[in-house]
Coordinates of C-alpha atoms and ligand atoms in Angstrom, one line a residue:
X1 CA -4.2 -76.4 -15.3
X2 CA -2.3 -79.6 -16.4
X3 CA 0.2 -79.2 -13.5
X4 CA -2.5 -80.0 -10.9
X5 CA -3.0 -76.8 -9.0
X6 CA -5.9 -76.4 -6.5
X7 CA -7.0 -72.9 -7.6
X8 CA -5.2 -69.8 -8.6
X9 CA -3.2 -68.0 -5.9
X10 CA -2.1 -64.9 -7.8
X11 CA -3.6 -63.6 -11.1
X12 CA -1.7 -60.6 -12.2
X13 CA -3.7 -58.0 -14.1
X14 CA -1.1 -55.3 -14.9
X15 CA -1.1 -56.2 -18.6
X16 CA -4.6 -54.7 -18.8
X17 CA -3.8 -51.5 -17.0
X18 CA -3.3 -49.5 -20.2
X19 CA -6.4 -50.8 -21.7
X20 CA -8.4 -49.7 -18.6
X21 CA -6.7 -46.3 -18.6
X22 CA -7.6 -45.8 -22.2
X23 CA -10.5 -43.4 -22.5
X24 CA -12.0 -44.7 -25.7
X25 CA -15.3 -45.6 -24.1
X26 CA -17.1 -48.5 -22.6
X27 CA -17.0 -50.6 -25.7
X28 CA -13.3 -51.0 -25.7
X29 CA -12.5 -50.6 -22.0
X30 CA -12.3 -53.9 -20.1
X31 CA -13.1 -56.2 -23.0
X32 CA -9.8 -58.1 -23.0
X33 CA -9.6 -58.1 -19.2
X34 CA -13.1 -59.5 -19.0
X35 CA -12.2 -62.3 -21.4
X36 CA -9.0 -63.0 -19.4
X37 CA -10.9 -63.2 -16.1
X38 CA -13.6 -65.5 -17.6
X39 CA -10.9 -67.8 -18.9
X40 CA -9.2 -67.9 -15.4
X41 CA -12.6 -68.6 -13.8
X42 CA -13.2 -71.5 -16.2
X43 CA -9.9 -73.0 -15.2
X44 CA -10.4 -72.4 -11.5
X45 CA -13.7 -74.3 -11.5
X46 CA -14.9 -74.3 -7.9
X47 CA -11.5 -73.5 -6.5
X48 CA -10.1 -70.2 -5.3
X49 CA -9.4 -67.5 -7.9
X50 CA -7.2 -64.7 -6.4
X51 CA -7.1 -61.7 -8.6
X52 CA -4.6 -59.0 -7.8
X53 CA -5.6 -55.4 -8.5
X54 CA -3.3 -53.5 -10.8
X55 CA 0.2 -53.4 -9.4
X56 CA 1.9 -50.8 -11.6
X57 CA 4.9 -48.6 -10.9
X58 CA 8.2 -49.8 -9.3
X59 CA 9.6 -52.4 -11.7
X60 CA 6.3 -52.8 -13.5
X61 CA 5.3 -50.3 -16.3
X62 CA 7.5 -47.7 -14.6
X63 CA 6.9 -45.2 -17.3
X64 CA 3.4 -44.7 -15.9
X65 CA 4.9 -43.1 -12.9
X66 CA 7.1 -40.7 -14.8
X67 CA 10.6 -39.9 -13.6
X68 CA 11.2 -41.1 -10.0
X69 CA 14.5 -41.2 -8.2
X70 CA 13.5 -44.3 -6.3
X71 CA 10.6 -46.0 -8.2
X72 CA 10.5 -49.0 -5.9
X73 CA 9.7 -46.5 -3.1
X74 CA 7.5 -44.4 -5.2
X75 CA 4.1 -44.3 -6.9
X76 CA 3.2 -47.9 -7.1
X77 CA 0.6 -50.6 -6.2
X78 CA -2.2 -49.5 -4.0
X79 CA -0.8 -45.9 -4.0
X80 CA -1.6 -45.7 -7.7
X81 CA -5.0 -47.2 -7.3
X82 CA -6.0 -44.8 -4.5
X83 CA -4.7 -41.7 -6.3
X84 CA -6.8 -42.7 -9.4
X85 CA -10.1 -43.7 -7.8
X86 CA -12.0 -43.8 -11.2
X87 CA -9.6 -46.5 -12.4
X88 CA -9.9 -48.5 -9.2
X89 CA -13.7 -48.3 -9.3
X90 CA -13.7 -49.5 -12.9
X91 CA -11.4 -52.4 -12.2
X92 CA -13.3 -53.5 -9.1
X93 CA -16.6 -53.4 -10.9
X94 CA -15.2 -55.2 -13.9
X95 CA -13.7 -58.1 -11.8
X96 CA -16.7 -58.5 -9.4
X97 CA -19.4 -58.4 -12.2
X98 CA -17.4 -60.6 -14.5
X99 CA -16.8 -63.3 -11.9
X100 CA -20.1 -63.3 -10.1
X101 CA -21.8 -65.9 -12.3
X102 CA -18.9 -68.3 -11.9
X103 CA -18.7 -70.9 -9.1
X104 CA -15.0 -70.1 -8.2
X105 CA -14.2 -68.7 -4.8
X106 CA -13.2 -65.1 -5.9
X107 CA -10.7 -63.2 -3.8
X108 CA -9.2 -59.8 -4.5
X109 CA -5.6 -59.0 -3.5
X110 CA -4.4 -55.4 -2.8
X111 CA -0.8 -54.9 -3.8
X112 CA 1.9 -53.0 -1.8
X113 CA -0.2 -52.3 1.3
X114 CA 1.8 -50.4 3.9
X115 CA -1.0 -49.3 6.3
X116 CA -4.6 -50.0 7.5
X117 CA -6.1 -46.9 5.8
X118 CA -5.4 -48.3 2.3
X119 CA -7.4 -51.5 3.0
X120 CA -10.2 -49.5 4.6
X121 CA -10.4 -47.3 1.5
X122 CA -10.5 -50.1 -1.0
X123 CA -13.1 -52.0 1.0
X124 CA -15.2 -48.9 1.2
X125 CA -15.1 -48.5 -2.5
X126 CA -15.9 -52.2 -3.1
X127 CA -18.9 -52.0 -0.8
X128 CA -20.2 -48.8 -2.5
X129 CA -19.9 -50.4 -5.9
X130 CA -21.6 -53.6 -4.8
X131 CA -24.5 -51.6 -3.2
X132 CA -24.9 -49.4 -6.3
X133 CA -24.6 -52.2 -8.9
X134 CA -26.3 -54.9 -6.8
X135 CA -23.3 -57.1 -6.7
X136 CA -22.0 -59.3 -3.9
X137 CA -18.8 -58.2 -2.3
X138 CA -15.9 -60.7 -2.5
X139 CA -13.1 -61.5 -0.1
X140 CA -10.5 -58.8 0.2
X141 CA -6.9 -59.6 1.0
X142 CA -3.6 -57.8 1.7
X143 CA -0.5 -58.6 -0.2
X144 CA 2.2 -58.5 2.5
X145 CA 5.3 -57.0 0.7
X146 CA 6.2 -54.1 2.9
X147 CA 7.6 -54.7 6.5
X148 CA 5.1 -52.2 7.9
X149 CA 2.3 -54.6 6.9
X150 CA 3.9 -57.3 9.0
X151 CA 4.2 -54.9 12.0
X152 CA 0.5 -54.0 11.6
X153 CA -0.7 -57.5 10.7
X154 CA -2.9 -57.8 13.7
X155 CA -4.6 -54.5 12.9
X156 CA -4.8 -55.3 9.2
X157 CA -6.5 -58.6 10.1
X158 CA -9.5 -56.7 11.3
X159 CA -10.0 -55.3 7.8
X160 CA -8.8 -58.0 5.5
X161 CA -10.2 -61.5 4.9
X162 CA -6.9 -63.0 4.1
X163 CA -3.2 -62.2 3.5
X164 CA -0.7 -63.4 1.0
X165 CA 3.1 -62.9 1.4
X166 CA 4.8 -61.5 -1.7
X167 CA 8.3 -62.6 -0.9
X168 CA 9.8 -61.0 -4.0
X169 CA 9.0 -57.5 -2.7
X170 CA 9.2 -58.4 1.0
X171 CA 12.8 -59.4 0.4
X172 CA 13.5 -56.2 -1.5
X173 CA 12.1 -53.9 1.2
X174 CA 13.3 -56.0 4.2
X175 CA 16.9 -55.9 2.9
X176 CA 16.8 -52.5 1.1
X177 CA 18.1 -54.2 -2.0
X178 CA 16.5 -53.4 -5.3
X179 CA 15.2 -56.6 -6.9
X180 CA 16.0 -55.3 -10.4
X181 CA 19.5 -53.9 -9.8
X182 CA 22.2 -56.3 -10.9
X183 CA 24.8 -54.4 -8.7
X184 CA 23.1 -55.5 -5.5
X185 CA 22.2 -59.0 -6.7
X186 CA 24.0 -60.7 -3.9
X187 CA 22.3 -58.5 -1.3
X188 CA 18.8 -59.4 -2.7
X189 CA 18.6 -62.7 -0.9
X190 CA 15.2 -64.3 -0.4
X191 CA 16.6 -66.9 2.1
X192 CA 18.3 -64.3 4.3
X193 CA 17.8 -65.1 8.0
X194 CA 15.9 -61.9 8.6
X195 CA 13.4 -62.8 5.8
X196 CA 12.6 -66.1 7.5
X197 CA 12.1 -64.3 10.8
X198 CA 9.7 -61.7 9.5
X199 CA 7.7 -64.5 7.7
X200 CA 7.6 -66.4 11.0
X201 CA 6.4 -63.3 12.8
X202 CA 3.6 -62.8 10.3
X203 CA 2.5 -66.5 10.5
X204 CA 2.2 -66.3 14.2
X205 CA 0.2 -63.0 14.1
X206 CA -2.2 -64.4 11.4
X207 CA -2.6 -67.6 13.4
X208 CA -3.5 -65.6 16.5
X209 CA -6.1 -63.7 14.5
X210 CA -7.4 -66.7 12.5
X211 CA -6.5 -64.9 9.3
X212 CA -5.8 -67.2 6.3
X213 CA -2.3 -66.7 5.1
X214 CA -0.6 -68.0 1.9
X215 CA 2.7 -67.3 0.1
X216 CA 2.6 -66.1 -3.5
X217 CA 6.2 -64.9 -4.1
X218 CA 8.9 -66.9 -5.9
X219 CA 10.1 -68.5 -2.6
X220 CA 7.0 -70.7 -2.6
X221 CA 8.2 -72.3 -5.9
X222 CA 11.7 -73.2 -4.5
X223 CA 11.2 -76.8 -3.2
X224 CA 13.5 -76.5 -0.2
X225 CA 12.1 -73.2 0.8
X226 CA 8.5 -74.5 0.3
X227 CA 9.3 -77.3 2.8
X228 CA 10.4 -74.8 5.4
X229 CA 7.4 -72.6 4.8
X230 CA 5.2 -75.7 5.4
X231 CA 7.1 -76.4 8.5
X232 CA 6.5 -72.9 9.7
X233 CA 2.8 -73.4 9.3
X234 CA 2.0 -72.1 5.8
X235 CA -0.6 -74.3 4.1
X236 CA -1.2 -72.5 0.8
X237 CA 1.5 -71.9 -1.7
X238 CA 1.1 -70.2 -5.0
X239 CA 3.6 -70.7 -7.9
X240 CA 3.9 -70.9 -11.6
X241 CA 2.5 -74.1 -13.0
X242 CA 5.7 -76.0 -13.9
X243 CA 7.0 -75.8 -10.3
X244 CA 3.9 -77.5 -8.9
X245 CA 4.8 -81.2 -9.4
X246 CA 8.3 -81.0 -7.9
X247 CA 7.1 -79.0 -4.9
X248 CA 4.2 -81.5 -4.3
X249 CA 6.6 -84.4 -4.6
X250 CA 9.0 -83.0 -2.1
X251 CA 6.3 -82.0 0.4
X252 CA 5.0 -85.6 0.3
X253 CA 8.4 -87.1 0.9
X254 CA 8.8 -85.5 4.4
X255 CA 6.8 -85.7 7.6
X256 CA 5.3 -82.4 8.9
X257 CA 7.2 -83.1 12.2
X258 CA 10.5 -83.1 10.5
X259 CA 9.7 -79.9 8.6
X260 CA 8.6 -78.2 11.8
X261 CA 12.0 -79.1 13.2
X262 CA 13.9 -77.8 10.2
X263 CA 11.9 -74.6 10.4
X264 CA 12.9 -74.1 14.0
X265 CA 16.6 -74.6 12.9
X266 CA 16.2 -71.9 10.2
X267 CA 14.9 -69.4 12.7
X268 CA 18.0 -69.9 14.8
X269 CA 20.3 -69.2 11.9
X270 CA 22.2 -65.9 11.9
X271 CA 23.9 -66.2 8.4
X272 CA 22.8 -67.2 5.0
X273 CA 25.4 -69.9 5.0
X274 CA 23.8 -71.5 8.1
X275 CA 20.4 -71.2 6.4
X276 CA 21.7 -72.9 3.3
X277 CA 23.1 -75.8 5.4
X278 CA 19.7 -76.4 6.8
X279 CA 18.1 -76.2 3.4
X280 CA 20.7 -78.6 2.0
X281 CA 20.0 -81.1 4.8
X282 CA 16.4 -81.5 3.4
X283 CA 18.0 -83.2 0.4
X284 CA 19.9 -85.8 2.5
X285 CA 18.7 -89.2 3.5
Ligands
LIG1 C1 5.9 -60.5 -4.8 O1 6.3 -59.3 -4.6 O2 6.4 -61.5 -4.2 C2 4.9 -60.8 -5.8 C3 4.3 -62.0 -5.9 O3 4.5 -59.8 -6.7 P1 5.4 -59.3 -7.9 O4 6.5 -60.3 -8.1 O5 4.4 -59.3 -9.0 O6 5.9 -58.0 -7.5
LIG2 MG1 5.2 -57.7 -5.5

């Protein structure tokens, strides 16, 4: 909180996955996650608190998925949640009931969405829980990390209250480069021209559908990239605390008009070298 954020754009909950999966009974299940959510809500005050549902599998707690040849393309994110409905139900109820008394603007984020059906299923479950337990449903958002979610963004907009771009995974799936594999480190490039273009496509679709859109991947915390995102029309960036002051300072030192111009230049680039030249130019003058 001391770095001056306006809300919490991405609260990861994976650390509590095993606790929830534990079948020791109600007394133990959820206790630590409840405390964690309460603490986050205290810090968020009246601002937004975006809680991501468990995103396990892939690079996170891969052992849960067992042996997989391509874990990043395997049993992870919302696929895990929907194949274990009891677990999803438990987490949804825990989050919504814990946060209901707080004044924060609670939002739920679904990880690794690749199609409309996944969002419809999670919403259906949230609505059922809220009806049964007399709770108020909260905003439900799509984490855009898979290119198919960008292609379907207009359709997803009809079922989601907001979207947030997870640039770490979007880069990985856009460029077919494993984010955790050192051998393809140079191919995993978050400022690749194609990454900027897919982000721009999503921004335009969300704008046309009046769907709020933020960026919660690492790209948002890189000051030059954050300036370009702002120039493209993004007005909510989520990052780790220590990055906030520098990004704010840089955003305040440029006019939006200049940033829009630089964003147009980025979209014309066909190589990373050209992209880097435009990013570098933001540090001149
Ligand atoms: C992302 O993919 O950009 C993201 C924020 O999620 P994570 O890094 O936890 O996969
Ligand atoms: Mg991700």
